PDB file of C-alpha atoms and ligand atoms in Angstrom:
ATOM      1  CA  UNK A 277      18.426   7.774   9.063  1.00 97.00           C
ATOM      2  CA  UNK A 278      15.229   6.322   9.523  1.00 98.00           C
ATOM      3  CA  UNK A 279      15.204   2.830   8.144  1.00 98.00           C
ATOM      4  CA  UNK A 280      11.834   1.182   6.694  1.00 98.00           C
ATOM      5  CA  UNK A 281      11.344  -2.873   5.763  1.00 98.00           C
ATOM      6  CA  UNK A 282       9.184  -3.301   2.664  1.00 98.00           C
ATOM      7  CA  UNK A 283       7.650  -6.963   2.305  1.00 98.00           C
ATOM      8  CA  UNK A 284       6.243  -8.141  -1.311  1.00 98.00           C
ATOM      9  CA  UNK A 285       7.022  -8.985  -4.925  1.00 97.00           C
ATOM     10  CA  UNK A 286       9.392  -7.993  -7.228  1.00 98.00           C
ATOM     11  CA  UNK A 287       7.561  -7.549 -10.466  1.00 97.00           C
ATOM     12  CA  UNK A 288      10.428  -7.528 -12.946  1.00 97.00           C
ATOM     13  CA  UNK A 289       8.141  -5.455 -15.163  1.00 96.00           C
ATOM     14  CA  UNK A 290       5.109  -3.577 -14.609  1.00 95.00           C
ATOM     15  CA  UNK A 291       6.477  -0.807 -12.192  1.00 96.00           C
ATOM     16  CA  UNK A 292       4.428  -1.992  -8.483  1.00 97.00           C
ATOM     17  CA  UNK A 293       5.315  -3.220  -5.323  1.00 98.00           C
ATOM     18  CA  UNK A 294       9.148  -3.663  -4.655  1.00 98.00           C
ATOM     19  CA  UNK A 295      10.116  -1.341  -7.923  1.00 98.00           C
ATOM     20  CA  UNK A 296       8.252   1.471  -6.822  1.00 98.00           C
ATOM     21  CA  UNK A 297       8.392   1.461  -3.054  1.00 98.00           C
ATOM     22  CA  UNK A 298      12.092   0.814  -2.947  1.00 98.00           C
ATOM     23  CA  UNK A 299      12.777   4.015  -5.714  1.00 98.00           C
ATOM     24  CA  UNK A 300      10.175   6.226  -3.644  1.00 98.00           C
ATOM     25  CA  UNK A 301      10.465   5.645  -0.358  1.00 98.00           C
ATOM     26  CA  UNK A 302      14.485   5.995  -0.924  1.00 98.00           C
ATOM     27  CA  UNK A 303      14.262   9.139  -2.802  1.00 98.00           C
ATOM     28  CA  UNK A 304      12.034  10.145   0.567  1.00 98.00           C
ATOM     29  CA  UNK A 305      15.867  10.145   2.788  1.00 98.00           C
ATOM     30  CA  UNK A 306      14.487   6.911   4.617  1.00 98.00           C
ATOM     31  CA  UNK A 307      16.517   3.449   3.750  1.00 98.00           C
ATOM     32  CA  UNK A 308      14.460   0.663   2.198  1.00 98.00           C
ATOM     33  CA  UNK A 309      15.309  -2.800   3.376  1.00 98.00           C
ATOM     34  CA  UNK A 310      13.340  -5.287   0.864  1.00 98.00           C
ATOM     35  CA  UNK A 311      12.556  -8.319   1.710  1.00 98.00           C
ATOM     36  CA  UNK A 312      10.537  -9.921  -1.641  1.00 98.00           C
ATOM     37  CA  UNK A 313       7.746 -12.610  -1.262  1.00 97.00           C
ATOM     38  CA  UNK A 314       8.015 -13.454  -5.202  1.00 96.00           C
ATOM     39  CA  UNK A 315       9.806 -12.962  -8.519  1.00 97.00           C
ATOM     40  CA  UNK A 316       7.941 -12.159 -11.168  1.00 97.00           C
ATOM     41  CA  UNK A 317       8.404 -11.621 -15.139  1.00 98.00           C
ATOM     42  CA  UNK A 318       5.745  -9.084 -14.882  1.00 96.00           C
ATOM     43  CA  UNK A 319       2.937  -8.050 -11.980  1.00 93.00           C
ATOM     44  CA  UNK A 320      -0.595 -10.144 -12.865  1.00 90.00           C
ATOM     45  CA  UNK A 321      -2.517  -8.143 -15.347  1.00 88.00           C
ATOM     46  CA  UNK A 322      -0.327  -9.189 -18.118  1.00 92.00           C
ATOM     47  CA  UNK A 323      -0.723 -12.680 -19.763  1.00 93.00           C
ATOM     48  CA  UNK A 324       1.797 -15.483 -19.249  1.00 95.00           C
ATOM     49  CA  UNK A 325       3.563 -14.179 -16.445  1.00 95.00           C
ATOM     50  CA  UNK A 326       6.137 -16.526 -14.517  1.00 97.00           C
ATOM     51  CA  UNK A 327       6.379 -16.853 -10.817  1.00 96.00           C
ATOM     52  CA  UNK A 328       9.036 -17.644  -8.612  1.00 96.00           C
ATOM     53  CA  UNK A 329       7.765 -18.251  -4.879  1.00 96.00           C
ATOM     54  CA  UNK A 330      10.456 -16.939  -2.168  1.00 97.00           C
ATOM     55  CA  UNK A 331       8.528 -18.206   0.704  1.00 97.00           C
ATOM     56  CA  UNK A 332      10.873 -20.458   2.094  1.00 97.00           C
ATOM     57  CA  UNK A 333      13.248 -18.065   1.873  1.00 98.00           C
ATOM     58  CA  UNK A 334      11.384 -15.479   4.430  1.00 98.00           C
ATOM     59  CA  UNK A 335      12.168 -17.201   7.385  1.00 98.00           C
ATOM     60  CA  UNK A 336      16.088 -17.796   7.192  1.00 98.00           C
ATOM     61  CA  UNK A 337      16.664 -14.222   5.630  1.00 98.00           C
ATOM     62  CA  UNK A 338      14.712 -12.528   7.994  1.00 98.00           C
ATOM     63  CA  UNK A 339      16.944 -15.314  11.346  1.00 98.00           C
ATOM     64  CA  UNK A 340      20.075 -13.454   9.919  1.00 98.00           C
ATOM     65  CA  UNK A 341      18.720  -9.927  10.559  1.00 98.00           C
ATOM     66  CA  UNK A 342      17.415 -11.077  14.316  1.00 98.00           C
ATOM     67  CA  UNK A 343      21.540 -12.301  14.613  1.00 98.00           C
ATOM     68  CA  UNK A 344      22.492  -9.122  13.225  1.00 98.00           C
ATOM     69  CA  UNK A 345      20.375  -7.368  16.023  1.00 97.00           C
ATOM     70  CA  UNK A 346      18.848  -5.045  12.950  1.00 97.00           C
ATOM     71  CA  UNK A 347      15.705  -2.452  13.962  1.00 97.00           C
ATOM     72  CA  UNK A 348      13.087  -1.009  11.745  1.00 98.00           C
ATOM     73  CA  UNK A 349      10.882   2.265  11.925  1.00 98.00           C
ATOM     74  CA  UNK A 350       8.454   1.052  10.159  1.00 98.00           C
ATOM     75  CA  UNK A 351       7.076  -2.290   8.322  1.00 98.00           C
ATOM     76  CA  UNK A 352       5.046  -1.676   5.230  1.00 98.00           C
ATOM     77  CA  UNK A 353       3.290  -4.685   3.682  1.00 98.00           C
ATOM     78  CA  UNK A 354       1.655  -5.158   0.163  1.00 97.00           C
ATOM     79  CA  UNK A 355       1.292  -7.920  -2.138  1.00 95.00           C
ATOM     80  CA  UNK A 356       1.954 -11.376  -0.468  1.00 95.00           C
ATOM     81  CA  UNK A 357       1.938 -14.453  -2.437  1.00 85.00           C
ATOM     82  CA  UNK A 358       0.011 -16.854  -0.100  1.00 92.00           C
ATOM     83  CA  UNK A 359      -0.841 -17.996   3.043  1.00 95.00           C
ATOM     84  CA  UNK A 360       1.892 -19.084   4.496  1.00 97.00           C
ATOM     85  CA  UNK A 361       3.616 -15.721   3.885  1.00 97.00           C
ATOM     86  CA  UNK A 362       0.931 -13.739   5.181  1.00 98.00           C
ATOM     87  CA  UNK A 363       1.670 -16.355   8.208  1.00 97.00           C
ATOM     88  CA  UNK A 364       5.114 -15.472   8.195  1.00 98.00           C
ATOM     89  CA  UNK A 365       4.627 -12.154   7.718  1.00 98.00           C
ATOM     90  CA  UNK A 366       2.364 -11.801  11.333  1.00 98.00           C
ATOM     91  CA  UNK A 367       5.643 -13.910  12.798  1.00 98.00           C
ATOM     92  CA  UNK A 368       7.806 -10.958  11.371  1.00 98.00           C
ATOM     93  CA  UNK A 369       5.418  -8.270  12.788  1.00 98.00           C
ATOM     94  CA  UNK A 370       6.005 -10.157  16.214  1.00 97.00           C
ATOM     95  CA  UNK A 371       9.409 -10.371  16.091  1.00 97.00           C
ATOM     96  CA  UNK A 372      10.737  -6.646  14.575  1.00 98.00           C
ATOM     97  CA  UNK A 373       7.637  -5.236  15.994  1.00 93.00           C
ATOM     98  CA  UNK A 374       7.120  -3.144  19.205  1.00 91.00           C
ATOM     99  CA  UNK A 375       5.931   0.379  20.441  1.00 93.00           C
ATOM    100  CA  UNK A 376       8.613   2.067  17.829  1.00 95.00           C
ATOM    101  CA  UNK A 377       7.999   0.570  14.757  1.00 98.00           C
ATOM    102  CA  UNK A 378       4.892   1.302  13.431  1.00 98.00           C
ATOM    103  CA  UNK A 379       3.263  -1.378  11.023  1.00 98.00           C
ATOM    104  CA  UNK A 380       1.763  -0.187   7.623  1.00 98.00           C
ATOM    105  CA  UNK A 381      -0.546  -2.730   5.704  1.00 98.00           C
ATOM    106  CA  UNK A 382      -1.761  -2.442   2.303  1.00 98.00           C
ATOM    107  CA  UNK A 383      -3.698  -5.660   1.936  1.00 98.00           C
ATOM    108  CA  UNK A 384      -3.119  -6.128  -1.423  1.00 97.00           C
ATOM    109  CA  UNK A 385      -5.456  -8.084  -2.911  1.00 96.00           C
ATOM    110  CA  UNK A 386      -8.299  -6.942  -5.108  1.00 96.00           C
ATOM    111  CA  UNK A 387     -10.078  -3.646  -7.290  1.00 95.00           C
ATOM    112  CA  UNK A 388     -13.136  -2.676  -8.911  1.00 94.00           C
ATOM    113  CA  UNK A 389     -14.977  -5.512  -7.025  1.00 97.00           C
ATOM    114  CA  UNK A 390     -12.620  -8.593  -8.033  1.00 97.00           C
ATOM    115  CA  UNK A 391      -9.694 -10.430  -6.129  1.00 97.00           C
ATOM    116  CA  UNK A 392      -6.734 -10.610  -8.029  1.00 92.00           C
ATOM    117  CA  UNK A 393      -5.990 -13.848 -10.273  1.00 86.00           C
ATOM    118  CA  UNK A 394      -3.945 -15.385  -7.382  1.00 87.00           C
ATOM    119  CA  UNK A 395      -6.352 -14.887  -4.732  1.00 94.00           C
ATOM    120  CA  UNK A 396      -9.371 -16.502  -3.324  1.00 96.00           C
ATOM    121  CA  UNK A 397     -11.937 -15.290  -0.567  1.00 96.00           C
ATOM    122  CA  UNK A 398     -10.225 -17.395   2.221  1.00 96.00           C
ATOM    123  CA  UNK A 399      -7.187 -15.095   1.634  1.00 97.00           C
ATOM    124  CA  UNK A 400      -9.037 -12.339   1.415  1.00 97.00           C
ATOM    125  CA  UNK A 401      -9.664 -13.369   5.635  1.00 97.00           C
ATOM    126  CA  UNK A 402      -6.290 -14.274   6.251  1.00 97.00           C
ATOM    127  CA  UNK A 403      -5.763 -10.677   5.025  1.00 97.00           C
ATOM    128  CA  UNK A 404      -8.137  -9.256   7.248  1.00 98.00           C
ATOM    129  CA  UNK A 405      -6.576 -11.300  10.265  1.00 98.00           C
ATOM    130  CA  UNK A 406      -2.943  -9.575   9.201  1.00 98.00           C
ATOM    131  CA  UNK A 407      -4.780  -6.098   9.161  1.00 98.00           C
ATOM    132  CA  UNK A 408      -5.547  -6.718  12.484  1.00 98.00           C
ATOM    133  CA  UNK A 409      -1.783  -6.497  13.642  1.00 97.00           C
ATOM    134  CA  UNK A 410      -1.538  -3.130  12.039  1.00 98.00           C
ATOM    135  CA  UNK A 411      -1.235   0.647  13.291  1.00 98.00           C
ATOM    136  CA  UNK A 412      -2.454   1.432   9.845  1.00 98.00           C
ATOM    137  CA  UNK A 413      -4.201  -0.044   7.246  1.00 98.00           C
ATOM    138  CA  UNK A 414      -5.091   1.284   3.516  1.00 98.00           C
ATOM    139  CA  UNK A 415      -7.206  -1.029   1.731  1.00 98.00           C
ATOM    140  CA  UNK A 416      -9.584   0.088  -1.197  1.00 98.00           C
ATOM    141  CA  UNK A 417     -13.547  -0.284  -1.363  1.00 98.00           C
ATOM    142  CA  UNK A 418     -12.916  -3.939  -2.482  1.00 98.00           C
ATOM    143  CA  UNK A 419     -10.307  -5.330   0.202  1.00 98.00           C
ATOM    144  CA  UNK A 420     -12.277  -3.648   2.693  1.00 98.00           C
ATOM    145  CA  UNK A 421     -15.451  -5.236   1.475  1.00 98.00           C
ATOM    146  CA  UNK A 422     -13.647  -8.776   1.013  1.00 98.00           C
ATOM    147  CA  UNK A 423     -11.868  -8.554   4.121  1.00 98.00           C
ATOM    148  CA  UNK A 424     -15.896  -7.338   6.006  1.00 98.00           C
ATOM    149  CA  UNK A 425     -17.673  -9.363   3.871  1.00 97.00           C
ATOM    150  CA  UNK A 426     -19.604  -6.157   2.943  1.00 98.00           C
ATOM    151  CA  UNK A 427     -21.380  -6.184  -0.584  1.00 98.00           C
ATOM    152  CA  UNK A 428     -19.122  -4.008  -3.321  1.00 98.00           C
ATOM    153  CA  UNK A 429     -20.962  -1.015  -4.526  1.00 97.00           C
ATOM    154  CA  UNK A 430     -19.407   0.781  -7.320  1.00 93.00           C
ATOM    155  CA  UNK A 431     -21.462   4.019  -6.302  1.00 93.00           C
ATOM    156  CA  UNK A 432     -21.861   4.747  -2.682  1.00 95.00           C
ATOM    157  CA  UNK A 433     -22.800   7.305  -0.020  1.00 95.00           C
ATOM    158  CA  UNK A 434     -21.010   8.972   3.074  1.00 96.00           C
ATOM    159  CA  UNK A 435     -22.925   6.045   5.163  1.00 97.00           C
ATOM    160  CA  UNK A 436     -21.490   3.516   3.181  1.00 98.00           C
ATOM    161  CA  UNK A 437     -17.789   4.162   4.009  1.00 98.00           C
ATOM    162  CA  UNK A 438     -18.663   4.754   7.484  1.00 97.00           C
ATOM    163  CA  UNK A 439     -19.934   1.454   7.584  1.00 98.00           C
ATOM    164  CA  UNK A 440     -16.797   0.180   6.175  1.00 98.00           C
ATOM    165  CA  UNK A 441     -14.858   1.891   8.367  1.00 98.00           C
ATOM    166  CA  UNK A 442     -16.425   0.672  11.473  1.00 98.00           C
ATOM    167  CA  UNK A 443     -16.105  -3.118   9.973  1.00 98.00           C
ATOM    168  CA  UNK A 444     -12.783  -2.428   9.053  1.00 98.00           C
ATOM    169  CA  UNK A 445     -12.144  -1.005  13.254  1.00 98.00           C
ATOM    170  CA  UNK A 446     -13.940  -4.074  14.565  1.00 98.00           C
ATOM    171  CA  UNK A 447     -10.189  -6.139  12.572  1.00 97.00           C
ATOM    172  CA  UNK A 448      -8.103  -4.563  14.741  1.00 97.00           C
ATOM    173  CA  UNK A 449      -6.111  -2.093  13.264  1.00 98.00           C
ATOM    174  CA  UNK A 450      -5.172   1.293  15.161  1.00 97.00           C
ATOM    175  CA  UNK A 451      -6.063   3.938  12.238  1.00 98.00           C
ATOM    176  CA  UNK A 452      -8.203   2.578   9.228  1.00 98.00           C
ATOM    177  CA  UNK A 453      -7.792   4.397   5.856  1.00 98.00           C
ATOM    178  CA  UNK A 454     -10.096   3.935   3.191  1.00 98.00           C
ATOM    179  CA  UNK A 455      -8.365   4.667  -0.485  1.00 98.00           C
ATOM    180  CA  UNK A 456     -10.090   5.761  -3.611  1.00 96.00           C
ATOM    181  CA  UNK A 457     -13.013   7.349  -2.196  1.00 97.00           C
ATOM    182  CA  UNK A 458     -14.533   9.772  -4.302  1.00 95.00           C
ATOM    183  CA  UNK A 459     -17.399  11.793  -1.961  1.00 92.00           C
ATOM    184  CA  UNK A 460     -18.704  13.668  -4.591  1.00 93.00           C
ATOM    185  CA  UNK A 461     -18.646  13.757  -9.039  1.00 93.00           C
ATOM    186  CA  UNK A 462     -14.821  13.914  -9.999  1.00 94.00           C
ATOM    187  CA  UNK A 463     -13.084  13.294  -6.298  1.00 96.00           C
ATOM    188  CA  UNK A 464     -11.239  10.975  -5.312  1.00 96.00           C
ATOM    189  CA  UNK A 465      -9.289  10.534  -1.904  1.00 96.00           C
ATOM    190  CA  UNK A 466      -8.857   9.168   1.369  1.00 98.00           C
ATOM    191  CA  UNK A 467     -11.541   8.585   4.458  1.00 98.00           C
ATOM    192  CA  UNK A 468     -10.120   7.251   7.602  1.00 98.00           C
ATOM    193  CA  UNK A 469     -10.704   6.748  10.752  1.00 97.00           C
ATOM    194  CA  UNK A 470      -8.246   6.646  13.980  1.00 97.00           C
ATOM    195  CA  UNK A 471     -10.009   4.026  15.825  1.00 96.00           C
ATOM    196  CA  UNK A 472      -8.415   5.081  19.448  1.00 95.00           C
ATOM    197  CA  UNK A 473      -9.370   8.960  18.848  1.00 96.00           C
ATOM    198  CA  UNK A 474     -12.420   8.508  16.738  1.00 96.00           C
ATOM    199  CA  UNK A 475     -10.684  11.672  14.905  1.00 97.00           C
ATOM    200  CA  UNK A 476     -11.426  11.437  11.440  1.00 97.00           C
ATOM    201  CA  UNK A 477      -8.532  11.612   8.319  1.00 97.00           C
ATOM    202  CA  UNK A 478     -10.383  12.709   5.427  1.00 97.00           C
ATOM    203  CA  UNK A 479      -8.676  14.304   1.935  1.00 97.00           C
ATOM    204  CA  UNK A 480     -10.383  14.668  -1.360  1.00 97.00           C
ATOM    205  CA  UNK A 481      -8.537  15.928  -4.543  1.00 95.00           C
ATOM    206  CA  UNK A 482      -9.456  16.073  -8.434  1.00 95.00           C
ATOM    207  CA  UNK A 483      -9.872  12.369 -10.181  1.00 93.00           C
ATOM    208  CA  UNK A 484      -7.605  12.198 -13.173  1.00 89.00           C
ATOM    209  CA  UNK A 485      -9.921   9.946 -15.863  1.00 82.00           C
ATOM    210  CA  UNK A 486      -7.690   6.794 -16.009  1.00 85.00           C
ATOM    211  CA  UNK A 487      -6.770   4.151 -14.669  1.00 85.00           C
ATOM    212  CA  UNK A 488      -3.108   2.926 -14.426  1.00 91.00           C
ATOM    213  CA  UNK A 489      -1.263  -0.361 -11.974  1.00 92.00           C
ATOM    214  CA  UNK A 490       0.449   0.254  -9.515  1.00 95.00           C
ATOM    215  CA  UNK A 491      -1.042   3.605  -8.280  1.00 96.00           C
ATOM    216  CA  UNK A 492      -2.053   2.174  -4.949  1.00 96.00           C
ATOM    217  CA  UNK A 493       1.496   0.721  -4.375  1.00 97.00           C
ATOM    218  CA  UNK A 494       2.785   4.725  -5.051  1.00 98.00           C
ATOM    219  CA  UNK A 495       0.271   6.315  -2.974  1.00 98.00           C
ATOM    220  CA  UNK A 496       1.287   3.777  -0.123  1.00 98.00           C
ATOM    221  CA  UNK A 497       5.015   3.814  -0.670  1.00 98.00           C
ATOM    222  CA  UNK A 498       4.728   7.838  -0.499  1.00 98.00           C
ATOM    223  CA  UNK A 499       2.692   7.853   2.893  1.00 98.00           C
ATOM    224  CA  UNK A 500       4.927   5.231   4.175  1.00 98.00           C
ATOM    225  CA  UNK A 501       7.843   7.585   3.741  1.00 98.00           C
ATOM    226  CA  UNK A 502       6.041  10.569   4.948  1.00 98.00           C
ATOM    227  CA  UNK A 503       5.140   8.887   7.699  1.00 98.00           C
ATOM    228  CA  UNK A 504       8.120   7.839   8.628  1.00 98.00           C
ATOM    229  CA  UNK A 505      10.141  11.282   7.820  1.00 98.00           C
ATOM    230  CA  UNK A 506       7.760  12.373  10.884  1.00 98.00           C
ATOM    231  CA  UNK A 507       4.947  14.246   9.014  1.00 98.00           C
ATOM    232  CA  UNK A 508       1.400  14.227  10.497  1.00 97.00           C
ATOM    233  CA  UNK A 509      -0.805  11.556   9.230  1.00 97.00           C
ATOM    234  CA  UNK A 510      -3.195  13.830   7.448  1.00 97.00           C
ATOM    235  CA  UNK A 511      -0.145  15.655   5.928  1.00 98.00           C
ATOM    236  CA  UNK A 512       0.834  12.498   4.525  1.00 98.00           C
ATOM    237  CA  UNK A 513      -1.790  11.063   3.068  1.00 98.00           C
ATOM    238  CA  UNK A 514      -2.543  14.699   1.444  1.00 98.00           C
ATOM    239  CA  UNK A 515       1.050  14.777  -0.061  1.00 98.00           C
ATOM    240  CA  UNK A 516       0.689  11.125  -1.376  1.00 98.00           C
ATOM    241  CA  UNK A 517      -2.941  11.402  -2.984  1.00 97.00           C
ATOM    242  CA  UNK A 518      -1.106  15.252  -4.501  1.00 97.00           C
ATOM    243  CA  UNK A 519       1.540  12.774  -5.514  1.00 98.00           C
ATOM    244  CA  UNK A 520      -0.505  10.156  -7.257  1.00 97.00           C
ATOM    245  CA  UNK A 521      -2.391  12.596  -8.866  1.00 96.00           C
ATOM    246  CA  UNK A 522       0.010  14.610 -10.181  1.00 96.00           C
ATOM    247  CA  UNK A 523       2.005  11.396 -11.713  1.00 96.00           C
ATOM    248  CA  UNK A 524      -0.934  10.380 -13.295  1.00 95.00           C
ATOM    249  CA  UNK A 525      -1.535  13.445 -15.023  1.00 94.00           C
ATOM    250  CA  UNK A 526       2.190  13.090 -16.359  1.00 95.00           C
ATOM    251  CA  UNK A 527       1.938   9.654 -17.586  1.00 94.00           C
ATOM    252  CA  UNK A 528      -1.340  10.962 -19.500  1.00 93.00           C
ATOM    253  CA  UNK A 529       0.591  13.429 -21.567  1.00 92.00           C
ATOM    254  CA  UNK A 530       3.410  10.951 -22.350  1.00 88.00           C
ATOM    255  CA  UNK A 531       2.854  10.196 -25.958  1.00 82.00           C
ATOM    256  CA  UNK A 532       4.515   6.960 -25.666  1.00 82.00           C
ATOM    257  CA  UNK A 533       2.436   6.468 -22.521  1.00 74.00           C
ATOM    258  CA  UNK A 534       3.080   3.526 -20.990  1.00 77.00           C
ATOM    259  CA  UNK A 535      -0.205   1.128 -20.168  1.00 82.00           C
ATOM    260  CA  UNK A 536       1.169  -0.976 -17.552  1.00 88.00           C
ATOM    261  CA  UNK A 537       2.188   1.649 -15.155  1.00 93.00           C
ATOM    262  CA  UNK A 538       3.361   5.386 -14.341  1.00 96.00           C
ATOM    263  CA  UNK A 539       5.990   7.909 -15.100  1.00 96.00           C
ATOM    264  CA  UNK A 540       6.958   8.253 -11.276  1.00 97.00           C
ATOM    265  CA  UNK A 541      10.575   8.521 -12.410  1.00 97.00           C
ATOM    266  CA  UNK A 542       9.512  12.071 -13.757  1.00 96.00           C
ATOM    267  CA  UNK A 543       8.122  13.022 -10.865  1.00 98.00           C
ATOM    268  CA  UNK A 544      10.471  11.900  -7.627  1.00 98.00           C
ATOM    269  CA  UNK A 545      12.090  15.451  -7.799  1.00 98.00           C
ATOM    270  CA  UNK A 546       8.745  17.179  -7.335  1.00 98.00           C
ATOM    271  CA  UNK A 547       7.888  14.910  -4.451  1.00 98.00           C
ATOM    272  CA  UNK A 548      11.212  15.497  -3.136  1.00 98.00           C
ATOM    273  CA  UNK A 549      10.603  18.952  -2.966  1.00 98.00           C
ATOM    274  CA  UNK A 550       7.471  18.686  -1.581  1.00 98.00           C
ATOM    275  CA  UNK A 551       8.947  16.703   1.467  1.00 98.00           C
ATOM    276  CA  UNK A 552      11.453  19.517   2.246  1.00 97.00           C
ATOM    277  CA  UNK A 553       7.860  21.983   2.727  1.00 97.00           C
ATOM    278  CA  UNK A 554       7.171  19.601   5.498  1.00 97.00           C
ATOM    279  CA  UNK A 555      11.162  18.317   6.992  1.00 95.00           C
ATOM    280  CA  UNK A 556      13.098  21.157   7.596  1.00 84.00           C
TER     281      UNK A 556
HETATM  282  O1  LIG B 894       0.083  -3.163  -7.639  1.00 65.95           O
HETATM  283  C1  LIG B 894      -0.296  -4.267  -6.915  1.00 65.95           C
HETATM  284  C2  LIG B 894       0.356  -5.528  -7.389  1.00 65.95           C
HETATM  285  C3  LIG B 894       1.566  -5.906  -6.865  1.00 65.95           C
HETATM  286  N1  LIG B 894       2.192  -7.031  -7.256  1.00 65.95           N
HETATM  287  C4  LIG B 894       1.653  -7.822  -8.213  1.00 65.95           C
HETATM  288  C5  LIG B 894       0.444  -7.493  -8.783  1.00 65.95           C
HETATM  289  C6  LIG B 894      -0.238  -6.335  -8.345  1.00 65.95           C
HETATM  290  C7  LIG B 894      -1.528  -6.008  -8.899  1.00 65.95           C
HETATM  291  O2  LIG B 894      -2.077  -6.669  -9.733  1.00 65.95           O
HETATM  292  O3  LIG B 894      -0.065  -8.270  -9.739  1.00 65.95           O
HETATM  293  C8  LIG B 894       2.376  -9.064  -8.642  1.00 65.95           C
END
């Protein structure tokens, strides 16, 4: 079995980062090693949430898995609480990397053309250094523009995200994915760029009207497992946008809907379905 090492929080509530990659990427047949950056009450949109930092904890958790001579196939990033961890997290890249495990970083950091309360534009570059260490990166209009320091425009052109994209190729990273792109009224999707090829990865599907947390941390989770299960990268990326999509519709007709994140528990059996289309 394929074995993947997730690095960020643990949002005790709000259904994001650890609670949803662990749950999906599991589901996906690929074991989830976590290794959390925080503990939080909730994830940062609600009011009054507590924090726990685990940075000091990184380093000596992550010395017993070097003694314990453990591999990964793959190590997928998202929300890190700080510097130092994003620090760390380069000296983790270093030491579990190599040419078989492929690194997956979703810079984690901002939407709709604001950082996150616990970030500032400085991290915004240490992001962009990290992003450079990656095979893959998945940021949205805003990290990109934060890490590229690229003005945000909430309407764009085709010209626009190529310019991104060729900002985001000068970081580093192997294959740059641009999320939430919308090329024309009511689309939404993914435009990427393999930076060695100059091939381009490019899916559009429906946008469902609404806007829920922790979508981007389900989209990546999903492509993370694809990935990983061996499935092409624009096969991947198609079956996680399908994904999100489809789980936000779900959540929409829940009359008790909840506002803080999405049914993906109702819809793990239709993505594992989905999977066996593509894994025989
Ligand atoms: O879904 C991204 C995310 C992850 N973790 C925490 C967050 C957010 C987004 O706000 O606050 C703690």
């Amino acid at each position: 079995m394929k074995r993947v090492l997730t690095i960020q929080d643990i949002s005790c509530l709000g259904k994001c980062s650890v609670t949803v990659a662990l749950p999906i990427i599991s589901a996906m047949g690929v074991e989830t090693v976590i290794l959390p950056t925080a503990v939080l009450s909730t994830h940062t949109m609600f009011k009054n949430f507590t924090v726990k930092d685990l940075t000091d904890q990184l380093v000596p958790i992550t010395d017993h898995w070097k003694s314990e001579g453990v591999k990964f196939d793959a190590i997928y990033t998202g929300y890190l609480g700080s510097a130092e961890e994003i620090e760390i997290a380069k000296k983790i890249f270093d030491e579990f990397g190599g040419d078989d495990t492929l690194i997956f970083i979703d810079p984690v950091m901002a939407d709709n053309g604001k950082l996150y309360p616990a970030f500032d534009e400085n991290y915004a570059k240490l992001n962009a250094g990290l992003c450079g260490k990656a095979d893959i990166i998945v940021p949205n209009v805003t990290e990109a523009c934060f890490m590229t320091d690229t003005e945000y425009k909430e309407e764009y052109d085709e010209a626009y995200v190529l310019d991104l994209l060729d900002k985001l190729s000068k970081l580093g990273a192997k294959k740059v994915v641009l999320t939430g792109i919308g090329l024309s009224e009511g689309k939404t999707g993914v435009y990427g760029l393999d930076t060695e090829t100059g091939e381009k990865i490019i899916y559009q599907n429906d946008k469902v009207d609404a806007a829920y947390h922790g979508t981007g941390d389900i989209f990546a989770s999903v492509a993370v497992g694809a990935i990983t299960r061996g499935i092409s990268l624009n096969d991947a990326f198609k079956i996680a946008a399908d994904y999100t999509a489809k789980t936000i519709e779900v959540t929409l007709k829940n009359p008790a809907e909840p506002w803080y994140g999405v049914d993906f528990e109702a819809t793990i059996p239709e993505l594992v379905d989905t999977l066996r289309e593509y894994v025989k």
